Amino acid sequence: VTLLLCDPTGEHQPAGRPLRPRPDSLAGTTVGLLDIAKPRGDVFLDRLAELLTERGAAVLRYAKPTYTKPAPIDLRREIAAHCTVVIEALAD
Amino acid sequence: MVVCMVGGELPAQGLVAVVKRDCPTCRAVEPVLAELAAAVDLTVYSQDDPSFPAGLPEVRDDTALEVSDRLGIETVPTLLRVAEGNETARAEGWLRSAWEALSGVEGLGQGLPDHRPGCGSRTLDPQVADMLRVRREGSRLRSRRVEISELEDEFEALHDRGWSDGLPVVPPTEARMLRMLDGTRRAPDEVVAVVPPNLVECTVEKVAANAVLAGCRPEYLPVVLAAVEAACTDEFNAHGVVATTWGAGPAIVVNGPIASSIGMNSGINALGQGNRANATIGRAMQLVLRNVGGGVPGGIDRATLGSPGKYTLCFAEDEDGSPWEPLSVSRGLAAGTSAVTVFATEGPRGVADQRSRTPESLARSLAAALRSVAHPKLPLAFDAALVVSPEHARVFGQAGWTQRRLTDELTALLELEPAGIVRGAGGMEEGVPEAAAGGPLPKFRDGGLMIMHAGGRAGLFSAVLGGWLGGEGGSTPVTREVRP
């Protein structure tokens, strides 16, 4: 159930939190690869890791305990602290 | 067999009963409803379980309470007679004589007592009543809706969106908004002010949203509205007050009957914490400047140090215990009018004088304290307010000093002699250039000292509230009537 609130601001800003702009290049960035624990997500991420490393990005690997729940807050903080970009493997 | 229908049009003719299984009286009249259904045209709506009551050809599902809400049902069971689409009679609870008169059927409910009161309709359960009201009236609210997902902690989410002054804020749900708007007769879409610094048009509804955030009760809303109006005038210059590197912020003093009717504090600790109206009215006005006007610290708000009063500083004047006329009256409003006066201040600093028993001596103490506003050597710098406590005011009152007299005496005492204020005097480089100090200079501009009366009955202490630049280039106090 979502909670519906009335915006108390002058409504000059968008209501949603906007996505951050896409980086122009991955060279020199640190990319987090988050395995959400769906089967074969690791296969997909292993290949991404190879391709990213070839393109000059540093790669860090993370995994959620289960795909059924949001990532634990500590994990989110850790990724935010260490990575410029994160890629999640969502598919089976 | 029980047939269930959802909602649907009300029948134009016959009897209508509204019941719920959860109600013992409704369960007791279950066989009566079957008797009636066999004898007359009866439509039964169930508020909680469409399989109840049993023994009827049809029970309509009103678990969404649409029909109950439309009929204004307060008690179950309720029995209504409808003719040509209009209600012509109503009985609440079980009352044999009324049910017989309504239905024209004699001998109903053998074995039941003559009378048994019903239970509250589900439409009156507090949460349900809110939900129904939002369904009926939610479209009055024009604000953009913001969804908070159930994975978010609602209080953290409000902080994340930047809607808070740093303390927790109350989520402005539609139900809370509608209740808040009950506090005023003004229309939600009426524009109250154009709010600096971003010069955004602010409606009654937006003020209400910030009053909810701040924790106001609906009856405080008229005071918040008047304060926002006063703060967003050219004279008050909220843009300057927000943007200045000086630490002052807008403070509110309330006069007239509204102060006591909403429970404001003008007595012990009047300028401090602990009173909901004082605390939340001042906070609501600050939140309007932040959320609607965009006056965010580090953004447009450039205060070097700021002051705790920028969370909230709002109090009522103690009129009953004062030897003087109310502030709002000396500022031109009729006695008995509810009013707010908004002024810029860095907050209170105490002045202790426990020895003076003559007005001359006490005025000198107060003048000495007032002299230090902005800097003791600076004349015509900042405005100030003086809150005189009851024990100090008594000294003036018993000597027959009016507020005008006190102001004049303080003005005379605060003529600063050139020798003491030129640059370098007293070993302090701050001061007036030699060329500008041809004679004594007043500490405050004409009208730059405002005197009011508040505080507990005990304590020979008053308070100086240093202000900010007064007059045209700065901020002038503004008084506005509080309208319902």
PDB file of N, CA, C and O in Angstrom, chain B residues 421-471:
ATOM      1  N   ILE B 421      31.272  56.424  20.218  1.00  0.00           N
ATOM      2  CA  ILE B 421      30.913  55.530  19.106  1.00  0.00           C
ATOM      3  C   ILE B 421      31.776  55.706  17.854  1.00  0.00           C
ATOM      4  O   ILE B 421      31.632  54.958  16.897  1.00  0.00           O
ATOM      5  N   VAL B 422      32.672  56.702  17.859  1.00  0.00           N
ATOM      6  CA  VAL B 422      33.510  56.849  16.658  1.00  0.00           C
ATOM      7  C   VAL B 422      34.451  55.652  16.552  1.00  0.00           C
ATOM      8  O   VAL B 422      34.754  54.974  17.538  1.00  0.00           O
ATOM      9  N   ARG B 423      34.873  55.416  15.329  1.00  0.00           N
ATOM     10  CA  ARG B 423      35.789  54.298  15.087  1.00  0.00           C
ATOM     11  C   ARG B 423      37.037  54.462  15.956  1.00  0.00           C
ATOM     12  O   ARG B 423      37.618  55.544  16.015  1.00  0.00           O
ATOM     13  N   GLY B 424      37.399  53.394  16.621  1.00  0.00           N
ATOM     14  CA  GLY B 424      38.579  53.439  17.483  1.00  0.00           C
ATOM     15  C   GLY B 424      38.250  53.708  18.931  1.00  0.00           C
ATOM     16  O   GLY B 424      39.022  53.360  19.819  1.00  0.00           O
ATOM     17  N   ALA B 425      37.085  54.346  19.213  1.00  0.00           N
ATOM     18  CA  ALA B 425      36.744  54.627  20.615  1.00  0.00           C
ATOM     19  C   ALA B 425      36.637  53.314  21.390  1.00  0.00           C
ATOM     20  O   ALA B 425      36.127  52.331  20.874  1.00  0.00           O
ATOM     21  N   GLY B 426      37.152  53.329  22.621  1.00  0.00           N
ATOM     22  CA  GLY B 426      37.115  52.124  23.457  1.00  0.00           C
ATOM     23  C   GLY B 426      38.050  51.045  22.952  1.00  0.00           C
ATOM     24  O   GLY B 426      37.952  49.887  23.359  1.00  0.00           O
ATOM     25  N   GLY B 427      38.959  51.419  22.049  1.00  0.00           N
ATOM     26  CA  GLY B 427      39.888  50.424  21.510  1.00  0.00           C
ATOM     27  C   GLY B 427      39.254  49.501  20.495  1.00  0.00           C
ATOM     28  O   GLY B 427      39.814  48.457  20.170  1.00  0.00           O
ATOM     29  N   MET B 428      38.057  49.874  20.005  1.00  0.00           N
ATOM     30  CA  MET B 428      37.350  49.032  19.034  1.00  0.00           C
ATOM     31  C   MET B 428      37.280  49.740  17.691  1.00  0.00           C
ATOM     32  O   MET B 428      36.805  50.889  17.627  1.00  0.00           O
ATOM     33  N   GLU B 429      37.745  49.072  16.643  1.00  0.00           N
ATOM     34  CA  GLU B 429      37.749  49.700  15.321  1.00  0.00           C
ATOM     35  C   GLU B 429      36.341  49.889  14.778  1.00  0.00           C
ATOM     36  O   GLU B 429      36.081  50.788  13.985  1.00  0.00           O
ATOM     37  N   GLU B 430      35.420  49.020  15.180  1.00  0.00           N
ATOM     38  CA  GLU B 430      34.025  49.174  14.734  1.00  0.00           C
ATOM     39  C   GLU B 430      33.472  50.475  15.304  1.00  0.00           C
ATOM     40  O   GLU B 430      33.825  50.881  16.420  1.00  0.00           O
ATOM     41  N   GLY B 431      32.615  51.137  14.536  1.00  0.00           N
ATOM     42  CA  GLY B 431      32.028  52.384  15.009  1.00  0.00           C
ATOM     43  C   GLY B 431      31.685  53.291  13.845  1.00  0.00           C
ATOM     44  O   GLY B 431      31.685  52.874  12.686  1.00  0.00           O
ATOM     45  N   VAL B 432      31.372  54.537  14.188  1.00  0.00           N
ATOM     46  CA  VAL B 432      30.891  55.507  13.211  1.00  0.00           C
ATOM     47  C   VAL B 432      32.081  56.318  12.701  1.00  0.00           C
ATOM     48  O   VAL B 432      32.932  56.730  13.504  1.00  0.00           O
ATOM     49  N   PRO B 433      32.162  56.601  11.386  1.00  0.00           N
ATOM     50  CA  PRO B 433      33.248  57.457  10.897  1.00  0.00           C
ATOM     51  C   PRO B 433      33.189  58.829  11.564  1.00  0.00           C
ATOM     52  O   PRO B 433      32.091  59.336  11.837  1.00  0.00           O
ATOM     53  N   GLU B 434      34.335  59.375  11.808  1.00  0.00           N
ATOM     54  CA  GLU B 434      34.448  60.686  12.467  1.00  0.00           C
ATOM     55  C   GLU B 434      33.472  61.694  11.830  1.00  0.00           C
ATOM     56  O   GLU B 434      32.763  62.411  12.536  1.00  0.00           O
ATOM     57  N   ALA B 435      33.461  61.725  10.500  1.00  0.00           N
ATOM     58  CA  ALA B 435      32.677  62.723   9.778  1.00  0.00           C
ATOM     59  C   ALA B 435      31.180  62.608  10.038  1.00  0.00           C
ATOM     60  O   ALA B 435      30.443  63.592   9.953  1.00  0.00           O
ATOM     61  N   ALA B 436      30.724  61.390  10.356  1.00  0.00           N
ATOM     62  CA  ALA B 436      29.283  61.169  10.551  1.00  0.00           C
ATOM     63  C   ALA B 436      28.869  61.443  11.988  1.00  0.00           C
ATOM     64  O   ALA B 436      27.681  61.439  12.308  1.00  0.00           O
ATOM     65  N   ALA B 437      29.836  61.657  12.869  1.00  0.00           N
ATOM     66  CA  ALA B 437      29.519  61.779  14.292  1.00  0.00           C
ATOM     67  C   ALA B 437      29.619  63.236  14.743  1.00  0.00           C
ATOM     68  O   ALA B 437      30.352  63.576  15.668  1.00  0.00           O
ATOM     69  N   GLY B 438      28.815  64.086  14.096  1.00  0.00           N
ATOM     70  CA  GLY B 438      28.835  65.501  14.452  1.00  0.00           C
ATOM     71  C   GLY B 438      28.064  65.795  15.725  1.00  0.00           C
ATOM     72  O   GLY B 438      28.194  66.850  16.322  1.00  0.00           O
ATOM     73  N   GLY B 439      27.240  64.872  16.157  1.00  0.00           N
ATOM     74  CA  GLY B 439      26.454  65.069  17.378  1.00  0.00           C
ATOM     75  C   GLY B 439      25.887  63.732  17.798  1.00  0.00           C
ATOM     76  O   GLY B 439      26.187  62.716  17.169  1.00  0.00           O
ATOM     77  N   PRO B 440      25.076  63.694  18.862  1.00  0.00           N
ATOM     78  CA  PRO B 440      24.511  62.415  19.318  1.00  0.00           C
ATOM     79  C   PRO B 440      23.669  61.766  18.213  1.00  0.00           C
ATOM     80  O   PRO B 440      22.977  62.468  17.478  1.00  0.00           O
ATOM     81  N   LEU B 441      23.745  60.452  18.135  1.00  0.00           N
ATOM     82  CA  LEU B 441      22.969  59.711  17.130  1.00  0.00           C
ATOM     83  C   LEU B 441      22.065  58.704  17.828  1.00  0.00           C
ATOM     84  O   LEU B 441      22.479  58.070  18.811  1.00  0.00           O
ATOM     85  N   PRO B 442      20.826  58.551  17.332  1.00  0.00           N
ATOM     86  CA  PRO B 442      19.917  57.597  17.996  1.00  0.00           C
ATOM     87  C   PRO B 442      20.343  56.148  17.737  1.00  0.00           C
ATOM     88  O   PRO B 442      20.822  55.828  16.647  1.00  0.00           O
ATOM     89  N   LYS B 443      20.143  55.325  18.733  1.00  0.00           N
ATOM     90  CA  LYS B 443      20.442  53.899  18.581  1.00  0.00           C
ATOM     91  C   LYS B 443      19.507  53.277  17.539  1.00  0.00           C
ATOM     92  O   LYS B 443      19.923  52.480  16.710  1.00  0.00           O
ATOM     93  N   PHE B 444      18.215  53.622  17.635  1.00  0.00           N
ATOM     94  CA  PHE B 444      17.217  53.018  16.741  1.00  0.00           C
ATOM     95  C   PHE B 444      16.564  54.075  15.877  1.00  0.00           C
ATOM     96  O   PHE B 444      16.383  55.225  16.314  1.00  0.00           O
ATOM     97  N   ARG B 445      16.207  53.680  14.662  1.00  0.00           N
ATOM     98  CA  ARG B 445      15.449  54.586  13.805  1.00  0.00           C
ATOM     99  C   ARG B 445      14.087  54.846  14.459  1.00  0.00           C
ATOM    100  O   ARG B 445      13.648  54.052  15.321  1.00  0.00           O
ATOM    101  N   ASP B 446      13.393  55.894  14.035  1.00  0.00           N
ATOM    102  CA  ASP B 446      12.059  56.177  14.562  1.00  0.00           C
ATOM    103  C   ASP B 446      11.153  54.984  14.249  1.00  0.00           C
ATOM    104  O   ASP B 446      11.050  54.578  13.091  1.00  0.00           O
ATOM    105  N   GLY B 447      10.537  54.406  15.256  1.00  0.00           N
ATOM    106  CA  GLY B 447       9.697  53.221  15.049  1.00  0.00           C
ATOM    107  C   GLY B 447      10.481  51.923  15.053  1.00  0.00           C
ATOM    108  O   GLY B 447       9.913  50.857  14.832  1.00  0.00           O
ATOM    109  N   GLY B 448      11.767  51.998  15.315  1.00  0.00           N
ATOM    110  CA  GLY B 448      12.604  50.789  15.264  1.00  0.00           C
ATOM    111  C   GLY B 448      12.662  50.015  16.563  1.00  0.00           C
ATOM    112  O   GLY B 448      13.355  49.001  16.646  1.00  0.00           O
ATOM    113  N   LEU B 449      11.947  50.484  17.585  1.00  0.00           N
ATOM    114  CA  LEU B 449      11.908  49.744  18.858  1.00  0.00           C
ATOM    115  C   LEU B 449      10.462  49.393  19.173  1.00  0.00           C
ATOM    116  O   LEU B 449       9.612  50.281  19.283  1.00  0.00           O
ATOM    117  N   MET B 450      10.186  48.120  19.296  1.00  0.00           N
ATOM    118  CA  MET B 450       8.816  47.643  19.530  1.00  0.00           C
ATOM    119  C   MET B 450       8.763  47.034  20.928  1.00  0.00           C
ATOM    120  O   MET B 450       9.624  46.220  21.282  1.00  0.00           O
ATOM    121  N   ILE B 451       7.760  47.437  21.713  1.00  0.00           N
ATOM    122  CA  ILE B 451       7.677  46.945  23.100  1.00  0.00           C
ATOM    123  C   ILE B 451       6.435  46.088  23.272  1.00  0.00           C
ATOM    124  O   ILE B 451       5.349  46.442  22.795  1.00  0.00           O
ATOM    125  N   MET B 452       6.600  44.946  23.913  1.00  0.00           N
ATOM    126  CA  MET B 452       5.439  44.092  24.202  1.00  0.00           C
ATOM    127  C   MET B 452       5.556  43.496  25.590  1.00  0.00           C
ATOM    128  O   MET B 452       6.583  43.640  26.260  1.00  0.00           O
ATOM    129  N   HIS B 453       4.498  42.795  26.011  1.00  0.00           N
ATOM    130  CA  HIS B 453       4.398  42.322  27.388  1.00  0.00           C
ATOM    131  C   HIS B 453       4.097  40.830  27.409  1.00  0.00           C
ATOM    132  O   HIS B 453       3.079  40.395  26.852  1.00  0.00           O
ATOM    133  N   ALA B 454       4.966  40.052  28.030  1.00  0.00           N
ATOM    134  CA  ALA B 454       4.722  38.608  28.144  1.00  0.00           C
ATOM    135  C   ALA B 454       5.601  38.045  29.246  1.00  0.00           C
ATOM    136  O   ALA B 454       6.539  38.697  29.700  1.00  0.00           O
ATOM    137  N   GLY B 455       5.284  36.814  29.653  1.00  0.00           N
ATOM    138  CA  GLY B 455       6.136  36.111  30.604  1.00  0.00           C
ATOM    139  C   GLY B 455       5.417  35.709  31.876  1.00  0.00           C
ATOM    140  O   GLY B 455       4.276  36.100  32.123  1.00  0.00           O
ATOM    141  N   GLY B 456       6.107  34.902  32.665  1.00  0.00           N
ATOM    142  CA  GLY B 456       5.561  34.419  33.927  1.00  0.00           C
ATOM    143  C   GLY B 456       5.462  35.540  34.945  1.00  0.00           C
ATOM    144  O   GLY B 456       6.135  36.573  34.819  1.00  0.00           O
ATOM    145  N   ARG B 457       4.621  35.301  35.963  1.00  0.00           N
ATOM    146  CA  ARG B 457       4.361  36.344  36.970  1.00  0.00           C
ATOM    147  C   ARG B 457       5.560  36.603  37.866  1.00  0.00           C
ATOM    148  O   ARG B 457       5.619  37.625  38.542  1.00  0.00           O
ATOM    149  N   ALA B 458       6.469  35.652  37.955  1.00  0.00           N
ATOM    150  CA  ALA B 458       7.623  35.822  38.836  1.00  0.00           C
ATOM    151  C   ALA B 458       8.895  35.956  38.024  1.00  0.00           C
ATOM    152  O   ALA B 458       9.124  35.201  37.082  1.00  0.00           O
ATOM    153  N   GLY B 459       9.732  36.936  38.389  1.00  0.00           N
ATOM    154  CA  GLY B 459      11.020  37.089  37.727  1.00  0.00           C
ATOM    155  C   GLY B 459      11.204  38.509  37.238  1.00  0.00           C
ATOM    156  O   GLY B 459      10.473  38.976  36.381  1.00  0.00           O
ATOM    157  N   LEU B 460      12.194  39.192  37.823  1.00  0.00           N
ATOM    158  CA  LEU B 460      12.462  40.579  37.435  1.00  0.00           C
ATOM    159  C   LEU B 460      13.419  40.566  36.243  1.00  0.00           C
ATOM    160  O   LEU B 460      14.538  41.080  36.304  1.00  0.00           O
ATOM    161  N   PHE B 461      12.962  39.899  35.174  1.00  0.00           N
ATOM    162  CA  PHE B 461      13.768  39.751  33.955  1.00  0.00           C
ATOM    163  C   PHE B 461      12.926  40.147  32.760  1.00  0.00           C
ATOM    164  O   PHE B 461      11.769  39.763  32.668  1.00  0.00           O
ATOM    165  N   SER B 462      13.515  40.878  31.848  1.00  0.00           N
ATOM    166  CA  SER B 462      12.873  41.123  30.562  1.00  0.00           C
ATOM    167  C   SER B 462      13.776  40.555  29.473  1.00  0.00           C
ATOM    168  O   SER B 462      14.782  39.918  29.773  1.00  0.00           O
ATOM    169  N   ALA B 463      13.402  40.759  28.225  1.00  0.00           N
ATOM    170  CA  ALA B 463      14.230  40.227  27.146  1.00  0.00           C
ATOM    171  C   ALA B 463      14.344  41.231  26.012  1.00  0.00           C
ATOM    172  O   ALA B 463      13.369  41.874  25.626  1.00  0.00           O
ATOM    173  N   VAL B 464      15.558  41.347  25.495  1.00  0.00           N
ATOM    174  CA  VAL B 464      15.828  42.134  24.297  1.00  0.00           C
ATOM    175  C   VAL B 464      15.870  41.169  23.122  1.00  0.00           C
ATOM    176  O   VAL B 464      16.518  40.124  23.202  1.00  0.00           O
ATOM    177  N   LEU B 465      15.126  41.509  22.069  1.00  0.00           N
ATOM    178  CA  LEU B 465      15.175  40.690  20.862  1.00  0.00           C
ATOM    179  C   LEU B 465      15.776  41.542  19.744  1.00  0.00           C
ATOM    180  O   LEU B 465      15.096  42.383  19.163  1.00  0.00           O
ATOM    181  N   GLY B 466      17.044  41.339  19.533  1.00  0.00           N
ATOM    182  CA  GLY B 466      17.722  42.092  18.481  1.00  0.00           C
ATOM    183  C   GLY B 466      17.118  41.758  17.131  1.00  0.00           C
ATOM    184  O   GLY B 466      16.707  40.618  16.895  1.00  0.00           O
ATOM    185  N   GLY B 467      17.051  42.761  16.268  1.00  0.00           N
ATOM    186  CA  GLY B 467      16.406  42.547  14.967  1.00  0.00           C
ATOM    187  C   GLY B 467      17.396  42.490  13.830  1.00  0.00           C
ATOM    188  O   GLY B 467      18.425  41.800  13.915  1.00  0.00           O
ATOM    189  N   TRP B 468      17.051  43.221  12.801  1.00  0.00           N
ATOM    190  CA  TRP B 468      17.885  43.294  11.597  1.00  0.00           C
ATOM    191  C   TRP B 468      17.726  44.701  11.066  1.00  0.00           C
ATOM    192  O   TRP B 468      17.023  45.516  11.674  1.00  0.00           O
ATOM    193  N   LEU B 469      18.345  45.007   9.976  1.00  0.00           N
ATOM    194  CA  LEU B 469      18.185  46.317   9.357  1.00  0.00           C
ATOM    195  C   LEU B 469      16.720  46.710   9.311  1.00  0.00           C
ATOM    196  O   LEU B 469      15.897  45.933   8.821  1.00  0.00           O
ATOM    197  N   GLY B 470      16.412  47.921   9.800  1.00  0.00           N
ATOM    198  CA  GLY B 470      15.019  48.352   9.752  1.00  0.00           C
ATOM    199  C   GLY B 470      14.742  49.230   8.549  1.00  0.00           C
ATOM    200  O   GLY B 470      15.666  49.629   7.828  1.00  0.00           O
ATOM    201  N   GLY B 471      13.477  49.501   8.352  1.00  0.00           N
ATOM    202  CA  GLY B 471      13.089  50.484   7.333  1.00  0.00           C
ATOM    203  C   GLY B 471      13.183  49.966   5.909  1.00  0.00           C
ATOM    204  O   GLY B 471      13.234  48.766   5.672  1.00  0.00           O
TER     205      GLY B 471
END
